[in-house]
Short mmCIF file of C-alpha atoms in Angstrom, two decimals:
data_model
loop_
_atom_site.label_atom_id
_atom_site.label_comp_id
_atom_site.label_asym_id
_atom_site.label_seq_id
_atom_site.Cartn_x
_atom_site.Cartn_y
_atom_site.Cartn_z
CA UNK A 1 -30.88 2.17 -7.19
CA UNK A 2 -31.59 3.50 -3.71
CA UNK A 3 -33.58 6.74 -3.59
CA UNK A 4 -31.87 9.99 -2.68
CA UNK A 5 -31.37 10.59 1.03
CA UNK A 6 -32.48 7.02 1.70
CA UNK A 7 -32.18 5.79 5.28
CA UNK A 8 -30.17 2.71 6.10
CA UNK A 9 -29.61 0.73 9.28
CA UNK A 10 -26.24 -0.82 10.13
CA UNK A 11 -25.82 -3.47 12.83
CA UNK A 12 -22.69 -5.06 14.20
CA UNK A 13 -21.47 -6.96 17.21
CA UNK A 14 -17.69 -7.00 17.19
CA UNK A 15 -14.97 -9.20 18.63
CA UNK A 16 -15.78 -8.13 22.17
CA UNK A 17 -19.31 -9.53 21.77
CA UNK A 18 -20.54 -7.08 24.39
CA UNK A 19 -23.64 -6.10 22.46
CA UNK A 20 -25.19 -4.95 19.20
CA UNK A 21 -24.50 -1.45 17.88
CA UNK A 22 -27.21 0.00 15.64
CA UNK A 23 -26.76 3.06 13.44
CA UNK A 24 -29.42 4.88 11.41
CA UNK A 25 -27.62 6.69 8.62
CA UNK A 26 -27.88 8.26 5.20
CA UNK A 27 -25.15 8.76 2.60
CA UNK A 28 -26.41 11.31 0.11
CA UNK A 29 -24.60 13.60 -0.33
CA UNK A 30 -22.28 12.68 2.57
CA UNK A 31 -22.38 10.15 5.43
CA UNK A 32 -24.67 11.30 8.23
CA UNK A 33 -25.55 9.53 11.48
CA UNK A 34 -29.19 10.25 12.41
CA UNK A 35 -29.55 8.03 15.48
CA UNK A 36 -27.80 5.16 17.21
CA UNK A 37 -28.07 2.79 20.15
CA UNK A 38 -26.35 -0.18 21.76
CA UNK A 39 -28.14 -3.29 23.00
CA UNK A 40 -26.19 -5.59 25.31
CA UNK A 41 -26.44 -9.33 24.86
CA UNK A 42 -27.91 -11.30 27.76
CA UNK A 43 -24.97 -12.64 29.75
CA UNK A 44 -25.74 -16.28 28.97
CA UNK A 45 -25.83 -15.60 25.23
CA UNK A 46 -22.60 -13.58 25.38
CA UNK A 47 -20.87 -16.37 27.26
CA UNK A 48 -21.95 -18.95 24.67
CA UNK A 49 -20.67 -16.74 21.86
CA UNK A 50 -17.31 -16.21 23.56
CA UNK A 51 -16.93 -19.89 24.44
CA UNK A 52 -17.41 -20.77 20.77
CA UNK A 53 -15.25 -17.93 19.39
CA UNK A 54 -12.22 -18.57 21.59
CA UNK A 55 -12.61 -22.27 22.28
CA UNK A 56 -11.68 -25.24 20.14
CA UNK A 57 -14.59 -24.58 17.79
CA UNK A 58 -16.46 -27.76 18.69
CA UNK A 59 -20.22 -27.33 19.00
CA UNK A 60 -23.19 -29.60 18.40
CA UNK A 61 -24.93 -28.87 15.11
CA UNK A 62 -28.25 -28.26 16.89
CA UNK A 63 -26.56 -25.77 19.23
CA UNK A 64 -24.97 -23.94 16.30
CA UNK A 65 -28.29 -23.66 14.50
CA UNK A 66 -30.04 -22.39 17.62
CA UNK A 67 -27.29 -19.83 18.27
CA UNK A 68 -27.58 -18.56 14.69
CA UNK A 69 -31.29 -17.87 15.19
CA UNK A 70 -30.96 -16.43 18.71
CA UNK A 71 -28.35 -13.91 17.57
CA UNK A 72 -30.53 -12.95 14.59
CA UNK A 73 -33.51 -12.33 16.86
CA UNK A 74 -31.40 -10.05 19.06
CA UNK A 75 -30.22 -8.14 15.97
CA UNK A 76 -33.81 -7.74 14.76
CA UNK A 77 -35.00 -6.62 18.20
CA UNK A 78 -32.20 -4.04 18.35
CA UNK A 79 -33.19 -2.63 14.95
CA UNK A 80 -36.87 -2.50 15.84
CA UNK A 81 -36.14 -0.83 19.20
CA UNK A 82 -34.20 2.01 17.56
CA UNK A 83 -36.93 2.60 14.98
CA UNK A 84 -39.62 2.66 17.69
CA UNK A 85 -37.58 5.11 19.74
CA UNK A 86 -37.16 7.41 16.75
CA UNK A 87 -40.75 7.03 15.55
CA UNK A 88 -39.68 5.75 12.12
CA UNK A 89 -41.65 3.09 10.25
CA UNK A 90 -39.75 0.11 8.90
CA UNK A 91 -41.00 0.92 5.38
CA UNK A 92 -38.93 4.13 5.50
CA UNK A 93 -35.70 2.11 5.67
CA UNK A 94 -34.18 1.26 2.30
CA UNK A 95 -32.13 -1.63 3.69
CA UNK A 96 -30.48 -2.99 6.80
CA UNK A 97 -26.84 -4.05 6.74
CA UNK A 98 -26.07 -6.79 9.26
CA UNK A 99 -22.49 -7.77 9.95
CA UNK A 100 -23.63 -10.54 12.29
CA UNK A 101 -21.46 -12.02 15.01
CA UNK A 102 -18.09 -13.46 14.01
CA UNK A 103 -17.44 -16.76 15.73
CA UNK A 104 -14.52 -17.96 13.58
CA UNK A 105 -12.16 -16.19 11.22
CA UNK A 106 -9.58 -18.37 9.45
CA UNK A 107 -8.46 -16.60 6.26
CA UNK A 108 -5.01 -18.26 6.41
CA UNK A 109 -6.31 -21.79 6.80
CA UNK A 110 -6.60 -24.21 3.87
CA UNK A 111 -9.32 -23.83 2.81
CA UNK A 112 -9.83 -20.32 4.17
CA UNK A 113 -13.14 -19.32 5.70
CA UNK A 114 -14.88 -16.81 7.92
CA UNK A 115 -18.12 -17.40 9.83
CA UNK A 116 -20.63 -14.84 11.09
CA UNK A 117 -23.83 -15.93 12.84
CA UNK A 118 -27.19 -14.15 12.83
CA UNK A 119 -29.51 -15.63 10.20
CA UNK A 120 -30.46 -12.79 7.85
CA UNK A 121 -33.68 -14.60 6.90
CA UNK A 122 -34.83 -14.20 10.50
CA UNK A 123 -33.83 -10.53 10.63
CA UNK A 124 -35.69 -9.76 7.38
CA UNK A 125 -38.77 -11.67 8.53
CA UNK A 126 -39.00 -9.96 11.93
CA UNK A 127 -38.19 -6.42 10.80
CA UNK A 128 -39.81 -6.50 7.37
CA UNK A 129 -36.73 -4.67 6.06
CA UNK A 130 -34.55 -5.83 3.18
CA UNK A 131 -31.48 -7.19 4.94
CA UNK A 132 -28.00 -7.30 3.45
CA UNK A 133 -25.65 -9.72 5.17
CA UNK A 134 -22.77 -12.14 4.59
CA UNK A 135 -20.38 -9.39 3.49
CA UNK A 136 -17.09 -11.11 4.29
CA UNK A 137 -17.28 -14.49 2.60
CA UNK A 138 -17.30 -13.19 -0.98
CA UNK A 139 -14.03 -11.36 -0.30
CA UNK A 140 -12.52 -14.54 1.15
CA UNK A 141 -13.75 -16.50 -1.87
CA UNK A 142 -11.89 -13.96 -4.04
CA UNK A 143 -8.65 -14.63 -2.18
CA UNK A 144 -8.98 -11.82 0.36
CA UNK A 145 -8.80 -11.72 4.12
CA UNK A 146 -12.47 -10.79 4.44
CA UNK A 147 -11.39 -8.16 6.98
CA UNK A 148 -11.17 -5.39 7.81
CA UNK A 149 -13.96 -4.02 5.61
CA UNK A 150 -14.46 -0.68 7.39
CA UNK A 151 -11.41 1.04 5.80
CA UNK A 152 -13.38 1.60 2.58
CA UNK A 153 -16.01 3.47 4.60
CA UNK A 154 -13.35 5.38 6.53
CA UNK A 155 -12.07 6.60 3.16
CA UNK A 156 -15.59 7.64 2.11
CA UNK A 157 -16.23 9.33 5.46
CA UNK A 158 -13.03 11.37 5.62
CA UNK A 159 -12.24 13.41 2.52
CA UNK A 160 -8.70 13.42 1.20
CA UNK A 161 -7.51 16.88 2.16
CA UNK A 162 -3.77 16.52 1.69
CA UNK A 163 -3.14 15.39 5.28
CA UNK A 164 -1.88 11.83 5.62
CA UNK A 165 -3.73 10.16 8.49
CA UNK A 166 -4.57 6.86 10.10
CA UNK A 167 -7.98 5.81 11.40
CA UNK A 168 -7.56 3.44 14.33
CA UNK A 169 -10.47 1.26 15.42
CA UNK A 170 -10.19 -0.08 18.97
CA UNK A 171 -12.62 -2.96 19.23
CA UNK A 172 -11.78 -6.39 20.55
CA UNK A 173 -9.14 -6.37 17.83
CA UNK A 174 -7.41 -3.18 16.70
CA UNK A 175 -7.26 -2.28 13.04
CA UNK A 176 -5.86 0.67 11.14
CA UNK A 177 -6.85 2.43 7.93
CA UNK A 178 -4.10 4.34 6.13
CA UNK A 179 -5.33 7.41 4.24
CA UNK A 180 -2.59 8.99 2.16
CA UNK A 181 -1.79 9.50 -1.52
CA UNK A 182 -1.30 5.77 -2.11
CA UNK A 183 -3.98 3.10 -2.68
CA UNK A 184 -6.05 2.44 0.41
CA UNK A 185 -4.48 0.07 2.93
CA UNK A 186 -5.52 -1.29 6.27
CA UNK A 187 -5.17 -4.34 8.47
CA UNK A 188 -5.67 -5.77 11.94
CA UNK A 189 -2.71 -4.85 14.14
CA UNK A 190 -3.54 -7.33 16.92
CA UNK A 191 -5.52 -7.34 20.17
CA UNK A 192 -7.14 -4.19 21.52
CA UNK A 193 -9.78 -4.90 24.16
CA UNK A 194 -10.28 -8.65 23.80
CA UNK A 195 -7.42 -9.67 26.11
CA UNK A 196 -7.98 -6.73 28.46
CA UNK A 197 -11.63 -7.71 28.84
CA UNK A 198 -10.87 -11.40 29.31
CA UNK A 199 -8.23 -10.72 31.98
CA UNK A 200 -10.57 -8.30 33.78
CA UNK A 201 -13.34 -10.90 33.69
CA UNK A 202 -11.02 -13.50 35.17
CA UNK A 203 -9.60 -11.36 37.98
CA UNK A 204 -12.28 -8.74 38.66
CA UNK A 205 -15.37 -10.69 37.61
CA UNK A 206 -16.20 -7.67 35.47
CA UNK A 207 -16.76 -7.66 31.70
CA UNK A 208 -14.14 -4.94 31.16
CA UNK A 209 -11.59 -2.78 32.97
CA UNK A 210 -13.63 0.34 33.67
CA UNK A 211 -11.61 3.49 32.85
CA UNK A 212 -8.48 1.32 32.80
CA UNK A 213 -8.30 1.41 36.59
CA UNK A 214 -7.04 -2.18 36.92
CA UNK A 215 -4.20 -1.56 34.47
CA UNK A 216 -3.37 1.77 36.12
CA UNK A 217 -2.54 -0.06 39.38
CA UNK A 218 0.04 -2.25 37.66
CA UNK A 219 3.48 -1.99 36.12
CA UNK A 220 4.62 -3.24 32.76
CA UNK A 221 6.51 -6.53 32.81
CA UNK A 222 9.11 -5.81 30.12
CA UNK A 223 10.12 -9.44 29.62
CA UNK A 224 6.51 -10.56 29.28
CA UNK A 225 5.78 -7.75 26.84
CA UNK A 226 8.65 -8.80 24.58
CA UNK A 227 7.45 -12.43 24.63
CA UNK A 228 3.96 -11.33 23.64
CA UNK A 229 5.31 -9.15 20.84
CA UNK A 230 7.31 -12.10 19.52
CA UNK A 231 4.12 -13.73 18.25
CA UNK A 232 4.54 -14.21 14.49
CA UNK A 233 1.33 -12.33 13.73
CA UNK A 234 2.85 -8.97 14.60
CA UNK A 235 5.74 -9.36 12.16
CA UNK A 236 3.60 -10.78 9.33
CA UNK A 237 3.13 -8.39 6.42
CA UNK A 238 -0.33 -7.16 5.41
CA UNK A 239 -2.85 -7.98 4.15
CA UNK A 240 -3.71 -9.72 7.41
CA UNK A 241 -6.55 -10.07 9.88
CA UNK A 242 -7.10 -11.94 13.12
CA UNK A 243 -9.53 -12.53 15.98
CA UNK A 244 -10.29 -14.33 19.23
CA UNK A 245 -9.37 -17.69 17.73
CA UNK A 246 -5.74 -16.46 17.97
CA UNK A 247 -5.67 -13.90 20.78
CA UNK A 248 -7.43 -15.42 23.79
CA UNK A 249 -6.65 -16.33 27.39
CA UNK A 250 -4.96 -19.62 26.54
CA UNK A 251 -2.61 -17.71 24.22
CA UNK A 252 -1.81 -15.36 27.09
CA UNK A 253 -1.38 -18.17 29.61
CA UNK A 254 1.14 -19.85 27.30
CA UNK A 255 3.36 -16.79 27.76
CA UNK A 256 2.91 -16.59 31.54
CA UNK A 257 4.59 -19.89 32.42
CA UNK A 258 7.54 -18.32 34.27
CA UNK A 259 6.15 -14.86 34.95
CA UNK A 260 5.63 -13.71 38.54
CA UNK A 261 3.69 -10.65 37.45
CA UNK A 262 0.69 -9.75 39.59
CA UNK A 263 -2.67 -9.69 37.78
CA UNK A 264 -2.64 -5.89 37.60
CA UNK A 265 0.88 -6.02 36.11
CA UNK A 266 -0.35 -8.39 33.41
CA UNK A 267 -3.18 -5.97 32.66
CA UNK A 268 -0.73 -3.08 32.39
CA UNK A 269 1.42 -5.20 30.09
CA UNK A 270 -1.58 -6.00 27.88
CA UNK A 271 -2.24 -2.27 27.53
CA UNK A 272 1.39 -1.85 26.47
CA UNK A 273 1.02 -4.74 24.01
CA UNK A 274 -1.90 -3.00 22.30
CA UNK A 275 -0.12 0.35 22.23
CA UNK A 276 3.21 -1.02 21.00
CA UNK A 277 1.71 -3.24 18.30
CA UNK A 278 -0.35 -0.33 16.97
CA UNK A 279 2.60 2.06 17.03
CA UNK A 280 4.86 -0.47 15.33
CA UNK A 281 2.28 -0.94 12.58
CA UNK A 282 1.81 2.80 12.03
CA UNK A 283 5.54 3.52 11.98
CA UNK A 284 6.21 0.66 9.56
CA UNK A 285 3.31 1.12 7.16
CA UNK A 286 2.17 4.75 7.54
CA UNK A 287 5.39 6.68 8.22
CA UNK A 288 3.97 9.86 6.68
CA UNK A 289 0.91 9.95 8.99
CA UNK A 290 0.37 13.33 10.61
CA UNK A 291 -2.57 12.37 12.80
CA UNK A 292 -4.35 9.29 14.16
CA UNK A 293 -8.12 9.41 14.63
CA UNK A 294 -9.54 6.78 16.98
CA UNK A 295 -12.95 5.12 17.05
CA UNK A 296 -14.38 2.05 18.78
CA UNK A 297 -15.05 1.22 22.41
CA UNK A 298 -11.40 1.46 23.42
CA UNK A 299 -11.55 5.23 22.96
CA UNK A 300 -13.27 5.38 26.36
CA UNK A 301 -10.34 3.73 28.16
CA UNK A 302 -8.15 6.69 29.20
CA UNK A 303 -5.22 4.48 30.26
CA UNK A 304 -5.18 2.75 26.87
CA UNK A 305 -5.51 6.05 25.01
CA UNK A 306 -2.62 7.58 26.95
CA UNK A 307 -0.45 4.55 26.22
CA UNK A 308 -1.23 4.74 22.50
CA UNK A 309 -0.56 8.48 22.44
CA UNK A 310 2.80 7.96 24.16
CA UNK A 311 3.78 5.15 21.80
CA UNK A 312 2.89 7.22 18.72
CA UNK A 313 4.33 10.56 19.88
CA UNK A 314 4.83 13.05 18.35
CA UNK A 315 1.93 12.04 16.04
CA UNK A 316 -1.22 13.54 17.60
CA UNK A 317 -3.92 11.04 18.61
CA UNK A 318 -7.57 12.09 18.99
CA UNK A 319 -11.05 10.62 18.99
CA UNK A 320 -13.08 10.85 15.78
CA UNK A 321 -15.46 12.89 17.94
CA UNK A 322 -13.14 15.84 17.31
CA UNK A 323 -14.31 15.62 13.68
CA UNK A 324 -17.98 15.34 14.63
CA UNK A 325 -17.99 11.58 14.09
CA UNK A 326 -19.36 9.48 16.96
CA UNK A 327 -16.55 6.99 17.74
CA UNK A 328 -18.98 4.38 19.08
CA UNK A 329 -20.91 3.92 15.84
CA UNK A 330 -18.42 4.25 13.00
CA UNK A 331 -18.35 0.49 12.41
CA UNK A 332 -22.15 0.18 12.50
CA UNK A 333 -22.35 3.05 10.00
CA UNK A 334 -19.89 1.16 7.81
CA UNK A 335 -22.30 -1.74 7.44
CA UNK A 336 -25.20 0.61 6.73
CA UNK A 337 -23.00 2.06 3.97
CA UNK A 338 -22.10 -1.39 2.66
CA UNK A 339 -25.83 -2.17 2.48
CA UNK A 340 -26.30 1.04 0.47
CA UNK A 341 -23.53 -0.01 -1.91
CA UNK A 342 -25.00 -3.50 -2.29
CA UNK A 343 -28.47 -2.18 -3.02
CA UNK A 344 -26.94 -0.03 -5.75
CA UNK A 345 -25.04 -3.10 -7.04
CA UNK A 346 -21.75 -1.27 -6.71
CA UNK A 347 -18.51 -3.12 -6.12
CA UNK A 348 -16.61 -1.65 -3.19
CA UNK A 349 -13.52 -0.60 -5.10
CA UNK A 350 -11.09 -0.03 -2.23
CA UNK A 351 -11.69 -3.24 -0.29
CA UNK A 352 -9.41 -5.42 -2.42
CA UNK A 353 -6.35 -3.23 -1.77
CA UNK A 354 -6.97 -3.74 1.96
CA UNK A 355 -7.84 -7.43 2.03
CA UNK A 356 -5.74 -8.72 -0.85
CA UNK A 357 -8.72 -10.00 -2.86
CA UNK A 358 -8.22 -10.51 -6.58
CA UNK A 359 -10.31 -7.46 -7.40
CA UNK A 360 -13.35 -5.40 -6.41
CA UNK A 361 -16.46 -7.41 -5.63
CA UNK A 362 -20.09 -6.63 -4.87
CA UNK A 363 -20.28 -7.64 -1.21
CA UNK A 364 -23.27 -9.03 0.63
CA UNK A 365 -26.43 -10.98 -0.16
CA UNK A 366 -29.91 -9.43 -0.07
CA UNK A 367 -32.73 -11.02 1.92
CA UNK A 368 -35.93 -9.18 1.10
CA UNK A 369 -38.31 -8.11 3.84
CA UNK A 370 -41.73 -9.56 4.46
#
């Protein structure tokens, strides 16, 4: 059992693969973020991750093994850097929860699988901290989607106060958590920033559309938007999850064959795709929601946030910052919390109602520090 007020580290690099978020948190008596930081990947490493995640999945075995170790070293360096900055010794950390870097997520395939890189043995050896990792595969083995896992933490973080709400995470992929008087639900709604970033990289040679300025110069192509929304994923019932192996530039190009939209019009249409797919999901599955609280990197894109607010009106949309919760580190905190639960050998009760697993499972494997 973890000691009272124990400190935990949570680390994650999401679908955007833009860097590693690190959160230093405690959970007794309530979740508290003590410190946080973000560490960008070197551009070459990021490009190799993205090429694997959204390509045909072919990679030499030696290259895969090397990538697994390189990512782990970056995760360990990010953890050590935060602890040095805060003047905290590694021995003060009860455990480190590492999500790793997803490079393939195929829960619907036969057989289903999900793959996250970042060898936890390496992280534990470098940091000297007990490392909990490989959270998703046990859920998939139990018949679940393996994602999203954060809704269980969202439920722990936000007390049930009689107000039905949705927590919306805007990462590379958008996902929602539905908090009402029913069992916990949540699922990936579709792309958030992954297509926006990829299109900006292609046409601006920038990793993302800063402040949504590229999209703001364009106009929505209504016909293109309807073709994009026709993808079967959007109509599929939950539980469901997705990633870059589905929503990538080749998927977008397949819908552009007869479109004369300018690049900025495509970007504006991708913003509308994210907003519409989120709104459709909320209206269909959380009709009683009275507010939507947003976290993740997309919260800093004002054009995207305005589009989501318009699509969800009259439901108010606001950053989790309005509740004193840093929107940039909610997901990293979630994996610190999952490490806490694993150390206590507690099954995460709510995950199965989100993912469709056969029942609650203790998630994650422990790799003890040096």
